[in-house]
Coordinates of C-alpha atoms (C1' of nucleotides) in Angstrom, one line a residue:
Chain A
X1339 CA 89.4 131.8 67.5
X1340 CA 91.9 130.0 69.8
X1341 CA 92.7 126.7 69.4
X1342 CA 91.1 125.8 72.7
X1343 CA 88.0 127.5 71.8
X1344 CA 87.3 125.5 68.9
X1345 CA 88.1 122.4 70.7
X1346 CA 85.4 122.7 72.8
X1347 CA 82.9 123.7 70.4
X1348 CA 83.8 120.7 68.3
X1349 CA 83.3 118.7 71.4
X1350 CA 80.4 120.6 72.3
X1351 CA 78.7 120.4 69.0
X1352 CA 79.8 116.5 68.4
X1353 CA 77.8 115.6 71.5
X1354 CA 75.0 117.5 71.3
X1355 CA 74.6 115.4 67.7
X1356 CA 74.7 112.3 69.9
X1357 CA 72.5 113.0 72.7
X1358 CA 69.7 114.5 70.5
X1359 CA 70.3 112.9 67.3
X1360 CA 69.7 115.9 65.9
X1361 CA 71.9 118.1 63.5
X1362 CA 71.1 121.4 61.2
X1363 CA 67.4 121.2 62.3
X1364 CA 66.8 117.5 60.8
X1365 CA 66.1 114.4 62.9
X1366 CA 68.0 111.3 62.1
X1367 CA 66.9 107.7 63.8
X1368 CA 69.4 108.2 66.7
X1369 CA 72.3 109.6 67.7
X1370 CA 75.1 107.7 65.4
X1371 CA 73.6 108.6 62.2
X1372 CA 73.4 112.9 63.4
X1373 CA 77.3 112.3 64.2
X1374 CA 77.5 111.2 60.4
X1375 CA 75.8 113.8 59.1
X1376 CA 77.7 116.3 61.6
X1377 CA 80.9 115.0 60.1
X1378 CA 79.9 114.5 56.5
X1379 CA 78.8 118.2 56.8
X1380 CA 82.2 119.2 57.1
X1381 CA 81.4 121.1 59.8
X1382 CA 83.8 119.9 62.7
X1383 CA 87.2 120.1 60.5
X1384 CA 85.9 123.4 59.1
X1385 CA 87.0 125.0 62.0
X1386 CA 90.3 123.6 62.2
X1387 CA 90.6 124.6 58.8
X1388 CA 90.1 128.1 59.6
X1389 CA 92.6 128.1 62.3
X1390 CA 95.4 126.7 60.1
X1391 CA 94.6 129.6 57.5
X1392 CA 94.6 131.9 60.6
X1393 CA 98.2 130.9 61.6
X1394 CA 99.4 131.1 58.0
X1395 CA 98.1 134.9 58.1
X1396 CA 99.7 135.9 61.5
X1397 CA 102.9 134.2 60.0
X1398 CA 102.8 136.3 57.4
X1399 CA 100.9 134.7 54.6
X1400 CA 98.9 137.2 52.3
X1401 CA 94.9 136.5 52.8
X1402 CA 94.2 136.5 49.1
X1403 CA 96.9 133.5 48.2
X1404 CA 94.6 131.1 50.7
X1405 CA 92.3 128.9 48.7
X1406 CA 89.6 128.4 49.9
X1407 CA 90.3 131.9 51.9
X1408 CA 89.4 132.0 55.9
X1409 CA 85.5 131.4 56.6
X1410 CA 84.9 129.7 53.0
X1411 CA 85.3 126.0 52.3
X1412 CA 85.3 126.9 48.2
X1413 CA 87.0 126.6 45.7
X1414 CA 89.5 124.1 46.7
X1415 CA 92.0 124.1 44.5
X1416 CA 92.3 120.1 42.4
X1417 CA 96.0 119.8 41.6
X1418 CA 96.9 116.9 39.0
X1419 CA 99.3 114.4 40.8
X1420 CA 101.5 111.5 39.5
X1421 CA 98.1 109.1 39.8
X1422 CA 95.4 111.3 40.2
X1423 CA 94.1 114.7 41.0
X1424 CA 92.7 115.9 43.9
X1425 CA 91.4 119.0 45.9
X1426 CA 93.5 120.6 48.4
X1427 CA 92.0 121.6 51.5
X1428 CA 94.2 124.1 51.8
X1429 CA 96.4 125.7 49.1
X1430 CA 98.6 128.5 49.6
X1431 CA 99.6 129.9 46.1
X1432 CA 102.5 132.5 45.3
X1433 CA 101.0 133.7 42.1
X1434 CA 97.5 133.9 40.5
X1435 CA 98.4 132.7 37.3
X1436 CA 99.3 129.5 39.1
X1437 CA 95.2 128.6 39.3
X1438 CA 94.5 127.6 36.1
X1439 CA 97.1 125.6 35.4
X1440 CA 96.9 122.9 38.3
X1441 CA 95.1 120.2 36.0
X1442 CA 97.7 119.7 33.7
X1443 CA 101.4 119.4 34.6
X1444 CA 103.5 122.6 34.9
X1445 CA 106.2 122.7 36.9
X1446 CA 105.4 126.3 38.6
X1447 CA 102.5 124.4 39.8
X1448 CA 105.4 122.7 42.5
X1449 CA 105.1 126.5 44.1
X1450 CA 101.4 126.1 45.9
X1451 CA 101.9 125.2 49.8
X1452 CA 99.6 122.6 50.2
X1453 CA 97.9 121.3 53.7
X1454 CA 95.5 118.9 54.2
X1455 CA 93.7 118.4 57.6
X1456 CA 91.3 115.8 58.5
X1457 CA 90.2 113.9 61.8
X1458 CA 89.2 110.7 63.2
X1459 CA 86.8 110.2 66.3
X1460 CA 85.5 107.0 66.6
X1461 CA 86.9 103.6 65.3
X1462 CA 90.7 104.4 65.7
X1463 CA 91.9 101.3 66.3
X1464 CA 90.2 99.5 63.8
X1465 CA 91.3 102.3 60.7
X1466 CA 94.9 102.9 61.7
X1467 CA 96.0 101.2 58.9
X1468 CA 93.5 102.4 56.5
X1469 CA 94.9 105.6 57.2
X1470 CA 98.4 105.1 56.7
X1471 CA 98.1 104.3 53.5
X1472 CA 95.4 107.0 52.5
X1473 CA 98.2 109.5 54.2
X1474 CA 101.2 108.3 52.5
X1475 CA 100.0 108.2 49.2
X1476 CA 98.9 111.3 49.3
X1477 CA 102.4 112.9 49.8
X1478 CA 103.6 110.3 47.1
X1479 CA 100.5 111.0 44.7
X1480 CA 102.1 115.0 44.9
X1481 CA 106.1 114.9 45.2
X1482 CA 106.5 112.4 42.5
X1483 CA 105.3 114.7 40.4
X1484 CA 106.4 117.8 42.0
X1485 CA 109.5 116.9 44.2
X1486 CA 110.1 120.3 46.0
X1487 CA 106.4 120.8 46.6
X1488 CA 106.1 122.3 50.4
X1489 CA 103.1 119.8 51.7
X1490 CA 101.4 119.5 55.6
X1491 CA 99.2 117.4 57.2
X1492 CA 97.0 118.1 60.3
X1493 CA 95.2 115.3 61.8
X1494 CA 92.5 115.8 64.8
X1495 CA 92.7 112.6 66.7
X1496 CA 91.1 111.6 70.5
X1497 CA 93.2 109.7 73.2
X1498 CA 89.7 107.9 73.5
X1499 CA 87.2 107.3 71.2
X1500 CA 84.6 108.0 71.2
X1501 CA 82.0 104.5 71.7
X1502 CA 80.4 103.9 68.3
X1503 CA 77.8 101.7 70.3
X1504 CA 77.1 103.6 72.4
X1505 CA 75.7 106.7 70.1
X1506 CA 73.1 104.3 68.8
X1507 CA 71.3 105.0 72.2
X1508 CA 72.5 108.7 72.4
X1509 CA 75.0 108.1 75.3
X1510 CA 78.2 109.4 75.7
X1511 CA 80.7 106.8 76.1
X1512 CA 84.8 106.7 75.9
X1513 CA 86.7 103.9 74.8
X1514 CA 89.1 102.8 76.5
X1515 CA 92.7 104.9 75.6
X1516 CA 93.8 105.1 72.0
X1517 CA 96.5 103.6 70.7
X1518 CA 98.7 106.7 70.5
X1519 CA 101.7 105.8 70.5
X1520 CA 101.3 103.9 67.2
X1521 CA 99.9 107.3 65.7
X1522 CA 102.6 109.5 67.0
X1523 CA 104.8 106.9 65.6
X1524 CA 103.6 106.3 61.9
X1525 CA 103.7 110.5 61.7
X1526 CA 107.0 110.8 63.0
X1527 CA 108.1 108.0 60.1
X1528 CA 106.5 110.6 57.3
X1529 CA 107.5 113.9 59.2
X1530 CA 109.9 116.7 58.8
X1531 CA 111.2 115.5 54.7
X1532 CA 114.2 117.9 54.6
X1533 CA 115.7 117.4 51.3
X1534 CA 113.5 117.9 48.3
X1535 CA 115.1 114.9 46.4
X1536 CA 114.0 112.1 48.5
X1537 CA 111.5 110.4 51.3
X1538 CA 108.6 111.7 48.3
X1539 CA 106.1 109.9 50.9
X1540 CA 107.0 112.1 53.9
X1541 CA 105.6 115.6 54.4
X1542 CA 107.6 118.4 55.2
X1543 CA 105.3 119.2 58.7
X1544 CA 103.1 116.8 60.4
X1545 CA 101.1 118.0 63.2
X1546 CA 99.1 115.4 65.4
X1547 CA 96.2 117.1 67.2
X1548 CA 96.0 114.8 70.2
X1549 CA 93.1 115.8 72.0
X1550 CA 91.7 114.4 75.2
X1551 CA 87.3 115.0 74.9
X1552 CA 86.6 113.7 78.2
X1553 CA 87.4 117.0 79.8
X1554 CA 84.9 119.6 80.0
X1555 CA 87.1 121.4 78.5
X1556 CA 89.3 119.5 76.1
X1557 CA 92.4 118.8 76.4
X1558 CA 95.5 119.2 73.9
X1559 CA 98.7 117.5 74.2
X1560 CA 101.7 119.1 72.8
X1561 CA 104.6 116.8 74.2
X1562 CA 105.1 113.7 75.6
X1563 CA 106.1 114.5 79.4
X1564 CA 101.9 115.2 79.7
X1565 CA 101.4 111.8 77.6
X1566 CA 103.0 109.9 80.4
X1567 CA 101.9 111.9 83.1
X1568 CA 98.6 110.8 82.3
X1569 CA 99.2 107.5 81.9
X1570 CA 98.2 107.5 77.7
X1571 CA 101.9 106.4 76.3
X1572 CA 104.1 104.4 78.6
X1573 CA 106.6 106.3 80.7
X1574 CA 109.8 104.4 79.2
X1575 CA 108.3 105.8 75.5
X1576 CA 111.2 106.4 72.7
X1577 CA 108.6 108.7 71.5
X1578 CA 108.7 112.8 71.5
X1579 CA 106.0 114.4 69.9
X1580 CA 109.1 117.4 68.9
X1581 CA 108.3 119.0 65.5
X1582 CA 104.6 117.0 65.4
X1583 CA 102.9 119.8 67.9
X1584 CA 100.6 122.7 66.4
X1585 CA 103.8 125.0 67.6
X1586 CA 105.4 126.8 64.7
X1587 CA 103.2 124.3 62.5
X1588 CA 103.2 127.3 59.8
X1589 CA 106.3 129.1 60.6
X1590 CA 108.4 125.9 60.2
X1591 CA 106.5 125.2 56.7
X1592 CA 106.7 129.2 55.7
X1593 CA 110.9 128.5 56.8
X1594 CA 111.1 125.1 54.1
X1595 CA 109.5 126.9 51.9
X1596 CA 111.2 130.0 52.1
X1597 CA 114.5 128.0 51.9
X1598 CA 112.9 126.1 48.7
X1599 CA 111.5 128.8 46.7
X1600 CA 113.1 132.3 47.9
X1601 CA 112.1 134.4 50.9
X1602 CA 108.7 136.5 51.0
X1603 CA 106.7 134.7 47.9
X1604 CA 103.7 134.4 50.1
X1605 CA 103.5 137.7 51.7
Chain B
dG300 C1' 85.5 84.1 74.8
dA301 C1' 87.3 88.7 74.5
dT302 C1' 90.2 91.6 72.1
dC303 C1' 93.1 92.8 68.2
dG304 C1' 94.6 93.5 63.6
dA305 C1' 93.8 93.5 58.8
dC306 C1' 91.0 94.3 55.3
dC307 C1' 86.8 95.6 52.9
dA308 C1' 82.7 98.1 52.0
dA309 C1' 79.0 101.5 52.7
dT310 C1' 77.1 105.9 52.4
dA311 C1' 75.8 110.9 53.2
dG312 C1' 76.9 115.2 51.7
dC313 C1' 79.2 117.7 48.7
dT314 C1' 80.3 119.3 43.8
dC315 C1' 79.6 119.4 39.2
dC316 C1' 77.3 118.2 35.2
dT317 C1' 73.1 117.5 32.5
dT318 C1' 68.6 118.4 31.2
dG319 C1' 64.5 120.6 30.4
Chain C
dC666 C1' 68.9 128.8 35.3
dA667 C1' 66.7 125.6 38.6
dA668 C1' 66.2 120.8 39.6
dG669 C1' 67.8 116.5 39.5
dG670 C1' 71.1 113.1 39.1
dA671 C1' 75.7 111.2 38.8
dG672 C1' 80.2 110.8 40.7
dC673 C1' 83.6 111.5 44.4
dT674 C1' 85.5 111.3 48.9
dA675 C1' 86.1 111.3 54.0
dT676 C1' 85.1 108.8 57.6
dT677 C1' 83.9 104.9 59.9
dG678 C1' 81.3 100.5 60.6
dG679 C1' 81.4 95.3 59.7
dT680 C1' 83.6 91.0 59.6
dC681 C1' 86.7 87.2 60.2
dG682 C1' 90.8 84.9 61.5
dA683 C1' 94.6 85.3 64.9
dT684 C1' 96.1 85.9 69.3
dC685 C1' 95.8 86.7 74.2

DNA sequence: GATCGACCAATAGCTCCTTG
DNA sequence: CAAGGAGCTATTGGTCGATC
């Protein structure tokens, strides 16, 4: 499914939660607590999820090294990091024997391509810096224990969000615009880690999924020139959103990787 | 007196374990 | 081996002092 595609049913699918408080045939008391249960269900980033995997196939990765594989959200695969272990949403692994030695440390284990996606629709402003932290420790939790590990991040994020008040009364409301330049620039300061012997808290791709729901159909920004256009980042920005796009999000990961660990270990 | 920023806490849905 | 419960986590809502 293209990108666009899925962006629309997500917006599609969010809403209809809202306006009906309804979601997977229960009721809830109004249109707030269905959104929970929407995103609690996994449903939303499910698709995104799926599209990653997709890319990582048409870029050449072999369908039986994705775990979970395409259309499946199990098993994740729980790798052991310097603090703690934790599932991988998605875990591209060279060699079978690999699986069953995540929970302790092995330093093969350093060889699973590892992605994690997630989105936030609603209360940006007031969990930028919750997520920061959540993000950067998760790339620190993995390289300081496995310092050439190949890791990305996807992160689904609205240039308004969505009006948290509003739901309680099943209405559709956009805040006003989303701080997005603070976004693009805290992934930018953990993007594109080049050498495997340093910047342990940066990942090797970053891609921010800036997406604009008010639009029937919704609309995805890939550089910055549309940003200002707009009017959502100012027009004397420093800011590019270069490498931080969906473009060549696998390929440039498949190249690092390739360049890390030798050339075709995940066809 | 409205908005912002920083920080904390809650909770549903999932997974996995236990129990009968 | 089904049912129930415990534990975990992603996401986001609440609050309070600072600042506009």
């Amino acid at each position: 499914m293209s990108l666009e595609k899925i962006l629309k049913k997500i917006k599609n699918e969010f809403e209809v939660a809202i306006k009906t408080a309804k979601f997977n045939g229960n009721t809830y008391d109004n249109g707030n607590k269905a959104k929970e249960a929407l995103i609690r269900s996994q449903k939303i980033i499910n698709y995104i999820h799926d599209f990653v995997k997709e890319d990582f196939i048409r870029a050449g990765v072999a369908k039986n090294k994705i775990y979970p594989p395409v259309k499946h959200t199990n098993p994740e695969l729980k790798i052991q990091g310097f603090l703690k272990a934790k599932n991988q949403d998605i875990a591209i692994v060279p060699d079978k024997a690999l699986i069953k030695k995540t929970s302790e440390h092995f330093s093969e284990v350093e060889k699973i391509l590892s992605v994690n996606v997630r989105s936030q629709l609603s209360s940006l402003a007031k969990n930028i810096d919750t997520l920061y932290e959540r993000t950067f420790a998760e790339a620190l939790n993995l390289h300081l224990s496995y310092p050439k590990q190949v890791l990305g991040e996807v992160y689904l994020i609205p240039t308004h969000e969505y009006d948290d008040k509003a739901m309680l009364k099943n209405k559709i409301v956009f805040k006003k615009v989303s701080k997005i330049e603070n976004y693009i620039k805290m992934f930018q300061a953990i993007n594109r880690r080049g050498s495997a012997n340093k910047n342990e808290y940066k990942y090797e791709r970053v891609c921010l999924l800036i997406v604009d729901f008010k639009n029937k159909s919704p609309k995805l920004y890939s550089d910055v020139a549309s940003l200002i256009k707009d009017g959502l980042v100012p027009p004397n920005t420093s800011l590019t959103l270069e490498n931080l796009a969906i473009n060549n999000f696998a390929d440039d990961l498949l190249s690092i990787y390739n360049d890390r660990f030798g050339e075709g270990k995940l066809n």
